[in-house]
Amino acid sequence: MIFDRTGVVVVGGGHAGVEAALASARLGVETVLVTGEPAKICTLPCNPSVGGSAKGQLVREIDALGGEMGLLIDATSVHVRWLNESKGPAVRALRAQADKPAYARAARAHLEAQPGVTIVRGMVDGLVASGGAIRAVRTEDGRSIPARAVVLATGTFLGGKTFRGDEVRAEGRFGEAPAVGLSGALARLGFPLGRLKTGTPPRIDKTTVDPARMAVQAPSDVPLAFSYRRSPAFAGPQLPCWITVTSARTHALVRANLHRSPLYGLDLIRGIGPRYCPSIEDKVVKFAHNPSHQIFIEPEGWDEPTLYVGGFSTSLPADVQLEMLHTLPGLEECAMLRAGYAVEYDFVQPTELRHSLETRRIENLFHCGQLNGTSGYEEAAAQGLLAGINAARRVRGERPFLLERTDSYVGTMIDDLVTKGVDEPYRMLTSRAEHRVLLRHDNADLRLTPRGRELGLIDDRAWEAFVARRERLERAISGAEATRVTEEQIAGARLAKGSTLADALRRPEIGTADVASYFPSSLENDEPERIAIEIKLAGYVRRQRLAVERAARVELEEIPDDFGYETIAALSREAREKLGRHRPRTIGAAARIPGLTPADVAIVSLFVHRHRTRREDERGREGACA
Amino acid sequence: MRASGDAARAISARVFRSRGTLRPRYATLGSILDAEGLEIDRGLGLFFPAPDSYTGEDVFELHVHGSPIVVGETLGALLAAGARLATPGEFTRRAFLHGKLDLSAAEAVADLIDAESRSAARAARARLAGGLLAAVDAERVKLDAILAELSGTLDFPDEVPEPPRERLAGELVAIGTGLETLARGFEVGRLVREGVGVAIVGPPNAGKSSLLNALLGDDRALVSELAGTTRDTIEESFALDGGVRVRLIDTAGIRSHADRLEAAGIARSERALEGARVALVVVDGSRPLDDEARALLERTRARPRVVVFNKRDLGDAGYEGREPPEKGALAVSVLEPADVARIRSALRDAVGIDAPDLERPHLATARQADCVHAALRALERAQRTLDDGQPIDLLAGDLVEASAALGELGGDAATEAILDAVFARFCIGK
């Protein structure tokens, strides 16, 4: 194989790597994806679900920009439903359960069908840099792949170690060899490495559970889709999920076996685990007052023999896991096909990165996904997309493509990562997005598809469909202000004479279904709902836009890249050190660095201002006063 | 007068001549010279080399006699020697830039500078001690607890149930009540810091000037003409027994004999009343009340006031014959110290605030009050969102805003805007 035309090398074939490789190749750059096992591309090694609160927004944003995740899950989901339907349009999100093998096959097929992508089997253990820029990657078997830009998307494989009780294996995930050399290669380039931990629950034989003893979670009975680029359609028969609960018996087993836990008793794990995805041990120890925890039983595919035991992540020994499973209603006689485990892996603090996800230390080197300390498929895919776009733009000599907190969850996440760093695996949450009324699941296309088109990731067909949709929505929204509603009472709400469709929709009691007949018949899919959301939220959206404009003042106040914090006496030593390390791009980003006081930020702002005006105002150094 | 900056030493050499050289941080007697080298005045010069000065830069200070002419000429000499006028708050801003002050200290300094009365100084100190922050934080903690619960149910819908709306409504009301108490406290703080405005109004010859002098009494030494007051009123101030300072807004100080028209008199007293919390109405009690006096009593009836029937020593025709009787009116002679004490005590009652009120935490600056009001407005929106039956996510947005507003009060979100506001409160030269 000849690699000398290679522009971008992507290391890793998970969600981040796949998005990165596809985006890079679609931007016209020859791209090589190096993975230890091509058959395991996008295997969804943990839960079978994609989307959910905040993560659903990420999937929509990836899709709106021209990424792949939405298409992949829509084509392979065995169960889709809305979350947070009653809690507000800005937090509503889709969650789907994937058929895992189908999802992986689809991902691989998309990669193979993409001109410009070459999949290469290999474990990368060396990074070749010179002159402060990355030049090539080296594989364990001695091959060197030259690259003008490299995207590292290595997941949990860096120095990966798995734990079940006292059984410790060198693994990136179940049954797969870890990447051993790459951590050292990163360290040699000067990157400080940290250690994080995550875990996965046991899988059980679906023929050995009793669904009658569990509560059913039914999938949506209408087809729902993440992607804006396909009409919603069921990917196949829709399967239910189930809910069961832990009891005092389960908790007693956990407590009785804590001495066999690699985290609590054996003290084998140094990495920090996610608070947002606690293991069952954590739940029992840290939330001892809860008499019971919900456990979610989810299919892993149409023909997969396994069920995923959600909320039951554990690293206790396999025999204890089975005993614990048997305390759950419906699972009393279940057979465990694979034990849960904890996995510990190296990560590089994302404060090493610019907002483009390029490292500050080494030019043309990009980090994404769990390597940056995040957890979750969606978080990884979103970073992969951005890293792939920016790596390709680097090769093409173009300016980086940046998203902001005010335009997307992706932008919010990346800003969180690069300005704050992580001290536990980072998960996207709606509460991290201060502008979430604007950043909705429903309007991701309006926010980002024009950006994706500019990038060159939205093809003509998708673009034309988007433009037509945008026009339909705009027309229908202004039309709603003019359409008279004839009823005086709808859904229990009294309407004044002469009320319009918009007036009706502004009433919280009235939903789209109540006034369906007034919408133009040209609307498709979820469009009536989107119009209702725009109208219902108009006041809140207006307020949020004002807040965004106010924030923009500090947000856009740029700090020169070489700004000399060490000369500012008014800053504490700690503040100087933090600022020097994080190198915030703007005053707004500086304000979000943990541990910096507002006074520190104010001082920086004053000095940045002074830095700018100094040359014009040398006289400004003297002052007199009566 | 103070000059700060790299050129301070050079400037000192141009405008100040003494026998020896200036010893750091020692006061030296010498001559202040104008641009031609002629002596303007004799005064004290002090030099503070960087970084051991207020601003952290080289600082040169001149202590001169207080005559406006001398001050003006000295300033001229400094400017001629290469200095420029400082912008408002620039000295403190420079001190801040050189690590001499943190933000809260800078704000507190601003208050100390403003604080004329003992009570205001105490309030500024109490605030530094963090009493206010604790009071604000108590409300913020409650807000954040609700937010945490909402975030929980939004981000982990499978695990955290949606909180009942009735309970949320009750909690929001309780937080609102706490914040309103704080907001009311700001009014008290402002009155103490700025002094309570008391307008002396009354017809000519009622004895306003004598009353003014009697009230100022021993405090006379503290009397000053404050900058920024309108040209035809004069403000003087004294402390009431409770420690609260009173600003006397006196229209009697201006006498334009050519302008004896009733309308002009009314206009003047109206202007004085505008800025006042309490009216001190002075009429001549020795004679039956004239129309102007009656009109004035009528106009001020609805507001907090003290009515003084003056010139008791000359007769009581006005006091006895008043129609309708003035409740709480005092018949006095300003020549009697006991009568003046009665007026002071009546004023204290009418003002209704004593310095001890300040020992409770209260908002001391307009910025802090703005923060609390912003939080209250966000809270009201949240309540409306809840009452309207809107989804709880929208509630969360308003609560985040309320919490952020309170956080800003504690300095959590200092921005250039806050700094501008803080530094702009420094008057030139302080």
mmCIF file of N, CA, C and O in Angstrom, chain A residues 72-130:
data_model
loop_
_atom_site.group_PDB
_atom_site.id
_atom_site.type_symbol
_atom_site.label_atom_id
_atom_site.label_comp_id
_atom_site.label_asym_id
_atom_site.label_seq_id
_atom_site.Cartn_x
_atom_site.Cartn_y
_atom_site.Cartn_z
ATOM 1 N N LEU A 72 -26.888 6.334 10.916
ATOM 2 C CA LEU A 72 -26.561 4.973 11.358
ATOM 3 C C LEU A 72 -27.594 4.448 12.332
ATOM 4 O O LEU A 72 -28.079 3.318 12.189
ATOM 5 N N ILE A 73 -27.959 5.260 13.312
ATOM 6 C CA ILE A 73 -28.896 4.764 14.322
ATOM 7 C C ILE A 73 -30.304 4.640 13.743
ATOM 8 O O ILE A 73 -31.028 3.683 14.043
ATOM 9 N N ASP A 74 -30.687 5.578 12.871
ATOM 10 C CA ASP A 74 -32.030 5.474 12.284
ATOM 11 C C ASP A 74 -32.191 4.180 11.485
ATOM 12 O O ASP A 74 -33.281 3.606 11.418
ATOM 13 N N ALA A 75 -31.104 3.732 10.874
ATOM 14 C CA ALA A 75 -31.188 2.555 10.018
ATOM 15 C C ALA A 75 -31.152 1.254 10.816
ATOM 16 O O ALA A 75 -31.411 0.178 10.265
ATOM 17 N N THR A 76 -30.833 1.352 12.103
ATOM 18 C CA THR A 76 -30.578 0.109 12.853
ATOM 19 C C THR A 76 -31.284 0.056 14.200
ATOM 20 O O THR A 76 -30.958 -0.784 15.030
ATOM 21 N N SER A 77 -32.269 0.937 14.454
ATOM 22 C CA SER A 77 -32.814 0.981 15.817
ATOM 23 C C SER A 77 -33.951 -0.023 16.005
ATOM 24 O O SER A 77 -34.809 -0.199 15.150
ATOM 25 N N VAL A 78 -33.929 -0.646 17.161
ATOM 26 C CA VAL A 78 -34.941 -1.642 17.502
ATOM 27 C C VAL A 78 -35.994 -1.042 18.438
ATOM 28 O O VAL A 78 -36.977 -1.692 18.783
ATOM 29 N N HIS A 79 -35.768 0.202 18.862
ATOM 30 C CA HIS A 79 -36.652 0.816 19.851
ATOM 31 C C HIS A 79 -36.319 2.302 19.858
ATOM 32 O O HIS A 79 -35.151 2.666 20.011
ATOM 33 N N VAL A 80 -37.290 3.168 19.630
ATOM 34 C CA VAL A 80 -37.057 4.614 19.702
ATOM 35 C C VAL A 80 -38.170 5.228 20.525
ATOM 36 O O VAL A 80 -39.322 4.809 20.426
ATOM 37 N N ARG A 81 -37.836 6.204 21.344
ATOM 38 C CA ARG A 81 -38.914 6.948 21.997
ATOM 39 C C ARG A 81 -38.407 8.318 22.425
ATOM 40 O O ARG A 81 -37.202 8.587 22.431
ATOM 41 N N TRP A 82 -39.381 9.161 22.750
ATOM 42 C CA TRP A 82 -39.050 10.494 23.248
ATOM 43 C C TRP A 82 -38.756 10.437 24.735
ATOM 44 O O TRP A 82 -39.436 9.732 25.469
ATOM 45 N N LEU A 83 -37.793 11.224 25.178
ATOM 46 C CA LEU A 83 -37.565 11.439 26.605
ATOM 47 C C LEU A 83 -37.969 12.878 26.918
ATOM 48 O O LEU A 83 -37.903 13.749 26.052
ATOM 49 N N ASN A 84 -38.366 13.092 28.168
ATOM 50 C CA ASN A 84 -38.667 14.451 28.637
ATOM 51 C C ASN A 84 -39.775 15.117 27.837
ATOM 52 O O ASN A 84 -39.775 16.337 27.708
ATOM 53 N N GLU A 85 -40.728 14.344 27.333
ATOM 54 C CA GLU A 85 -41.726 14.965 26.472
ATOM 55 C C GLU A 85 -42.493 16.068 27.165
ATOM 56 O O GLU A 85 -42.808 17.082 26.567
ATOM 57 N N SER A 86 -42.793 15.856 28.458
ATOM 58 C CA SER A 86 -43.631 16.838 29.149
ATOM 59 C C SER A 86 -42.807 17.934 29.805
ATOM 60 O O SER A 86 -43.334 18.870 30.354
ATOM 61 N N LYS A 87 -41.482 17.805 29.766
ATOM 62 C CA LYS A 87 -40.685 18.707 30.605
ATOM 63 C C LYS A 87 -40.241 19.964 29.889
ATOM 64 O O LYS A 87 -39.648 20.849 30.491
ATOM 65 N N GLY A 88 -40.495 20.042 28.605
ATOM 66 C CA GLY A 88 -40.168 21.265 27.887
ATOM 67 C C GLY A 88 -39.491 20.961 26.574
ATOM 68 O O GLY A 88 -38.674 20.044 26.486
ATOM 69 N N PRO A 89 -39.844 21.754 25.547
ATOM 70 C CA PRO A 89 -39.340 21.493 24.194
ATOM 71 C C PRO A 89 -37.813 21.543 24.110
ATOM 72 O O PRO A 89 -37.232 20.883 23.255
ATOM 73 N N ALA A 90 -37.168 22.317 25.006
ATOM 74 C CA ALA A 90 -35.726 22.456 24.877
ATOM 75 C C ALA A 90 -34.973 21.270 25.466
ATOM 76 O O ALA A 90 -33.782 21.107 25.221
ATOM 77 N N VAL A 91 -35.650 20.466 26.249
ATOM 78 C CA VAL A 91 -34.950 19.314 26.831
ATOM 79 C C VAL A 91 -35.463 17.990 26.274
ATOM 80 O O VAL A 91 -34.972 16.920 26.605
ATOM 81 N N ARG A 92 -36.476 18.088 25.410
ATOM 82 C CA ARG A 92 -37.020 16.889 24.778
ATOM 83 C C ARG A 92 -35.936 16.269 23.898
ATOM 84 O O ARG A 92 -35.192 16.987 23.235
ATOM 85 N N ALA A 93 -35.835 14.957 23.922
ATOM 86 C CA ALA A 93 -34.796 14.330 23.098
ATOM 87 C C ALA A 93 -35.191 12.908 22.754
ATOM 88 O O ALA A 93 -35.919 12.249 23.506
ATOM 89 N N LEU A 94 -34.698 12.455 21.632
ATOM 90 C CA LEU A 94 -34.931 11.076 21.220
ATOM 91 C C LEU A 94 -33.891 10.161 21.842
ATOM 92 O O LEU A 94 -32.741 10.561 22.029
ATOM 93 N N ARG A 95 -34.323 8.936 22.151
ATOM 94 C CA ARG A 95 -33.337 7.912 22.483
ATOM 95 C C ARG A 95 -33.709 6.644 21.732
ATOM 96 O O ARG A 95 -34.878 6.264 21.684
ATOM 97 N N ALA A 96 -32.703 6.020 21.170
ATOM 98 C CA ALA A 96 -32.949 4.804 20.384
ATOM 99 C C ALA A 96 -32.048 3.693 20.879
ATOM 100 O O ALA A 96 -30.946 3.944 21.368
ATOM 101 N N GLN A 97 -32.549 2.471 20.785
ATOM 102 C CA GLN A 97 -31.717 1.294 21.065
ATOM 103 C C GLN A 97 -31.294 0.716 19.723
ATOM 104 O O GLN A 97 -32.128 0.531 18.834
ATOM 105 N N ALA A 98 -30.011 0.444 19.607
ATOM 106 C CA ALA A 98 -29.503 -0.054 18.321
ATOM 107 C C ALA A 98 -29.464 -1.577 18.297
ATOM 108 O O ALA A 98 -29.324 -2.223 19.339
ATOM 109 N N ASP A 99 -29.577 -2.121 17.106
ATOM 110 C CA ASP A 99 -29.143 -3.500 16.891
ATOM 111 C C ASP A 99 -27.638 -3.403 16.712
ATOM 112 O O ASP A 99 -27.155 -2.854 15.714
ATOM 113 N N LYS A 100 -26.886 -3.858 17.705
ATOM 114 C CA LYS A 100 -25.450 -3.588 17.716
ATOM 115 C C LYS A 100 -24.719 -4.101 16.475
ATOM 116 O O LYS A 100 -23.959 -3.341 15.866
ATOM 117 N N PRO A 101 -24.918 -5.382 16.088
ATOM 118 C CA PRO A 101 -24.181 -5.841 14.892
ATOM 119 C C PRO A 101 -24.589 -5.049 13.657
ATOM 120 O O PRO A 101 -23.749 -4.716 12.814
ATOM 121 N N ALA A 102 -25.877 -4.718 13.544
ATOM 122 C CA ALA A 102 -26.332 -3.975 12.366
ATOM 123 C C ALA A 102 -25.699 -2.588 12.335
ATOM 124 O O ALA A 102 -25.294 -2.092 11.279
ATOM 125 N N TYR A 103 -25.607 -1.978 13.512
ATOM 126 C CA TYR A 103 -25.018 -0.636 13.592
ATOM 127 C C TYR A 103 -23.565 -0.688 13.130
ATOM 128 O O TYR A 103 -23.114 0.137 12.335
ATOM 129 N N ALA A 104 -22.835 -1.669 13.644
ATOM 130 C CA ALA A 104 -21.420 -1.786 13.281
ATOM 131 C C ALA A 104 -21.268 -2.064 11.779
ATOM 132 O O ALA A 104 -20.401 -1.483 11.110
ATOM 133 N N ARG A 105 -22.129 -2.936 11.259
ATOM 134 C CA ARG A 105 -22.064 -3.236 9.809
ATOM 135 C C ARG A 105 -22.332 -1.982 8.995
ATOM 136 O O ARG A 105 -21.644 -1.683 8.020
ATOM 137 N N ALA A 106 -23.343 -1.206 9.444
ATOM 138 C CA ALA A 106 -23.686 0.004 8.704
ATOM 139 C C ALA A 106 -22.518 0.989 8.719
ATOM 140 O O ALA A 106 -22.177 1.596 7.694
ATOM 141 N N ALA A 107 -21.886 1.118 9.879
ATOM 142 C CA ALA A 107 -20.776 2.076 9.988
ATOM 143 C C ALA A 107 -19.653 1.674 9.032
ATOM 144 O O ALA A 107 -19.094 2.503 8.306
ATOM 145 N N ARG A 108 -19.361 0.386 9.039
ATOM 146 C CA ARG A 108 -18.276 -0.091 8.183
ATOM 147 C C ARG A 108 -18.633 0.094 6.709
ATOM 148 O O ARG A 108 -17.808 0.531 5.903
ATOM 149 N N ALA A 109 -19.905 -0.184 6.391
ATOM 150 C CA ALA A 109 -20.344 -0.038 5.004
ATOM 151 C C ALA A 109 -20.233 1.420 4.558
ATOM 152 O O ALA A 109 -19.776 1.709 3.444
ATOM 153 N N HIS A 110 -20.632 2.345 5.424
ATOM 154 C CA HIS A 110 -20.541 3.768 5.059
ATOM 155 C C HIS A 110 -19.091 4.157 4.812
ATOM 156 O O HIS A 110 -18.789 4.915 3.898
ATOM 157 N N LEU A 111 -18.196 3.644 5.665
ATOM 158 C CA LEU A 111 -16.772 3.943 5.499
ATOM 159 C C LEU A 111 -16.260 3.386 4.168
ATOM 160 O O LEU A 111 -15.544 4.066 3.426
ATOM 161 N N GLU A 112 -16.649 2.145 3.909
ATOM 162 C CA GLU A 112 -16.124 1.486 2.702
ATOM 163 C C GLU A 112 -16.679 2.123 1.436
ATOM 164 O O GLU A 112 -16.024 2.148 0.400
ATOM 165 N N ALA A 113 -17.902 2.672 1.556
ATOM 166 C CA ALA A 113 -18.506 3.296 0.383
ATOM 167 C C ALA A 113 -17.976 4.704 0.150
ATOM 168 O O ALA A 113 -18.252 5.306 -0.883
ATOM 169 N N GLN A 114 -17.257 5.225 1.136
ATOM 170 C CA GLN A 114 -16.826 6.622 1.025
ATOM 171 C C GLN A 114 -15.522 6.720 0.236
ATOM 172 O O GLN A 114 -14.482 6.254 0.702
ATOM 173 N N PRO A 115 -15.561 7.344 -0.945
ATOM 174 C CA PRO A 115 -14.306 7.519 -1.686
ATOM 175 C C PRO A 115 -13.325 8.329 -0.837
ATOM 176 O O PRO A 115 -13.716 9.273 -0.161
ATOM 177 N N GLY A 116 -12.073 7.909 -0.884
ATOM 178 C CA GLY A 116 -11.059 8.671 -0.156
ATOM 179 C C GLY A 116 -10.737 8.111 1.210
ATOM 180 O O GLY A 116 -9.823 8.583 1.870
ATOM 181 N N VAL A 117 -11.521 7.090 1.664
ATOM 182 C CA VAL A 117 -11.216 6.473 2.958
ATOM 183 C C VAL A 117 -10.573 5.120 2.729
ATOM 184 O O VAL A 117 -11.082 4.302 1.967
ATOM 185 N N THR A 118 -9.434 4.874 3.358
ATOM 186 C CA THR A 118 -8.816 3.559 3.333
ATOM 187 C C THR A 118 -8.755 3.032 4.758
ATOM 188 O O THR A 118 -8.290 3.747 5.652
ATOM 189 N N ILE A 119 -9.269 1.827 4.963
ATOM 190 C CA ILE A 119 -9.203 1.245 6.307
ATOM 191 C C ILE A 119 -7.959 0.376 6.388
ATOM 192 O O ILE A 119 -7.718 -0.471 5.523
ATOM 193 N N VAL A 120 -7.157 0.588 7.414
ATOM 194 C CA VAL A 120 -5.913 -0.161 7.565
ATOM 195 C C VAL A 120 -5.920 -0.844 8.919
ATOM 196 O O VAL A 120 -6.235 -0.221 9.936
ATOM 197 N N ARG A 121 -5.623 -2.152 8.931
ATOM 198 C CA ARG A 121 -5.506 -2.859 10.200
ATOM 199 C C ARG A 121 -4.138 -2.573 10.802
ATOM 200 O O ARG A 121 -3.120 -2.699 10.132
ATOM 201 N N GLY A 122 -4.117 -2.190 12.070
ATOM 202 C CA GLY A 122 -2.830 -1.929 12.698
ATOM 203 C C GLY A 122 -3.020 -1.283 14.052
ATOM 204 O O GLY A 122 -4.046 -0.654 14.308
ATOM 205 N N MET A 123 -2.034 -1.508 14.928
ATOM 206 C CA MET A 123 -2.049 -0.848 16.218
ATOM 207 C C MET A 123 -0.981 0.233 16.163
ATOM 208 O O MET A 123 0.206 -0.061 15.999
ATOM 209 N N VAL A 124 -1.390 1.479 16.321
ATOM 210 C CA VAL A 124 -0.426 2.573 16.273
ATOM 211 C C VAL A 124 0.273 2.666 17.622
ATOM 212 O O VAL A 124 -0.384 2.677 18.663
ATOM 213 N N ASP A 125 1.602 2.665 17.602
ATOM 214 C CA ASP A 125 2.303 2.838 18.879
ATOM 215 C C ASP A 125 3.372 3.920 18.822
ATOM 216 O O ASP A 125 4.106 4.116 19.778
ATOM 217 N N GLY A 126 3.435 4.631 17.699
ATOM 218 C CA GLY A 126 4.429 5.689 17.620
ATOM 219 C C GLY A 126 3.890 6.901 16.895
ATOM 220 O O GLY A 126 3.074 6.787 15.980
ATOM 221 N N LEU A 127 4.319 8.068 17.337
ATOM 222 C CA LEU A 127 3.952 9.317 16.681
ATOM 223 C C LEU A 127 5.239 9.999 16.264
ATOM 224 O O LEU A 127 6.146 10.160 17.084
ATOM 225 N N VAL A 128 5.328 10.359 15.007
ATOM 226 C CA VAL A 128 6.553 10.988 14.524
ATOM 227 C C VAL A 128 6.279 12.475 14.336
ATOM 228 O O VAL A 128 5.407 12.851 13.557
ATOM 229 N N ALA A 129 7.002 13.275 15.106
ATOM 230 C CA ALA A 129 6.833 14.727 14.986
ATOM 231 C C ALA A 129 8.188 15.353 14.762
ATOM 232 O O ALA A 129 9.202 14.858 15.240
ATOM 233 N N SER A 130 8.189 16.435 13.992
ATOM 234 C CA SER A 130 9.420 17.219 13.886
ATOM 235 C C SER A 130 9.020 18.651 13.619
ATOM 236 O O SER A 130 7.961 18.915 13.046
#
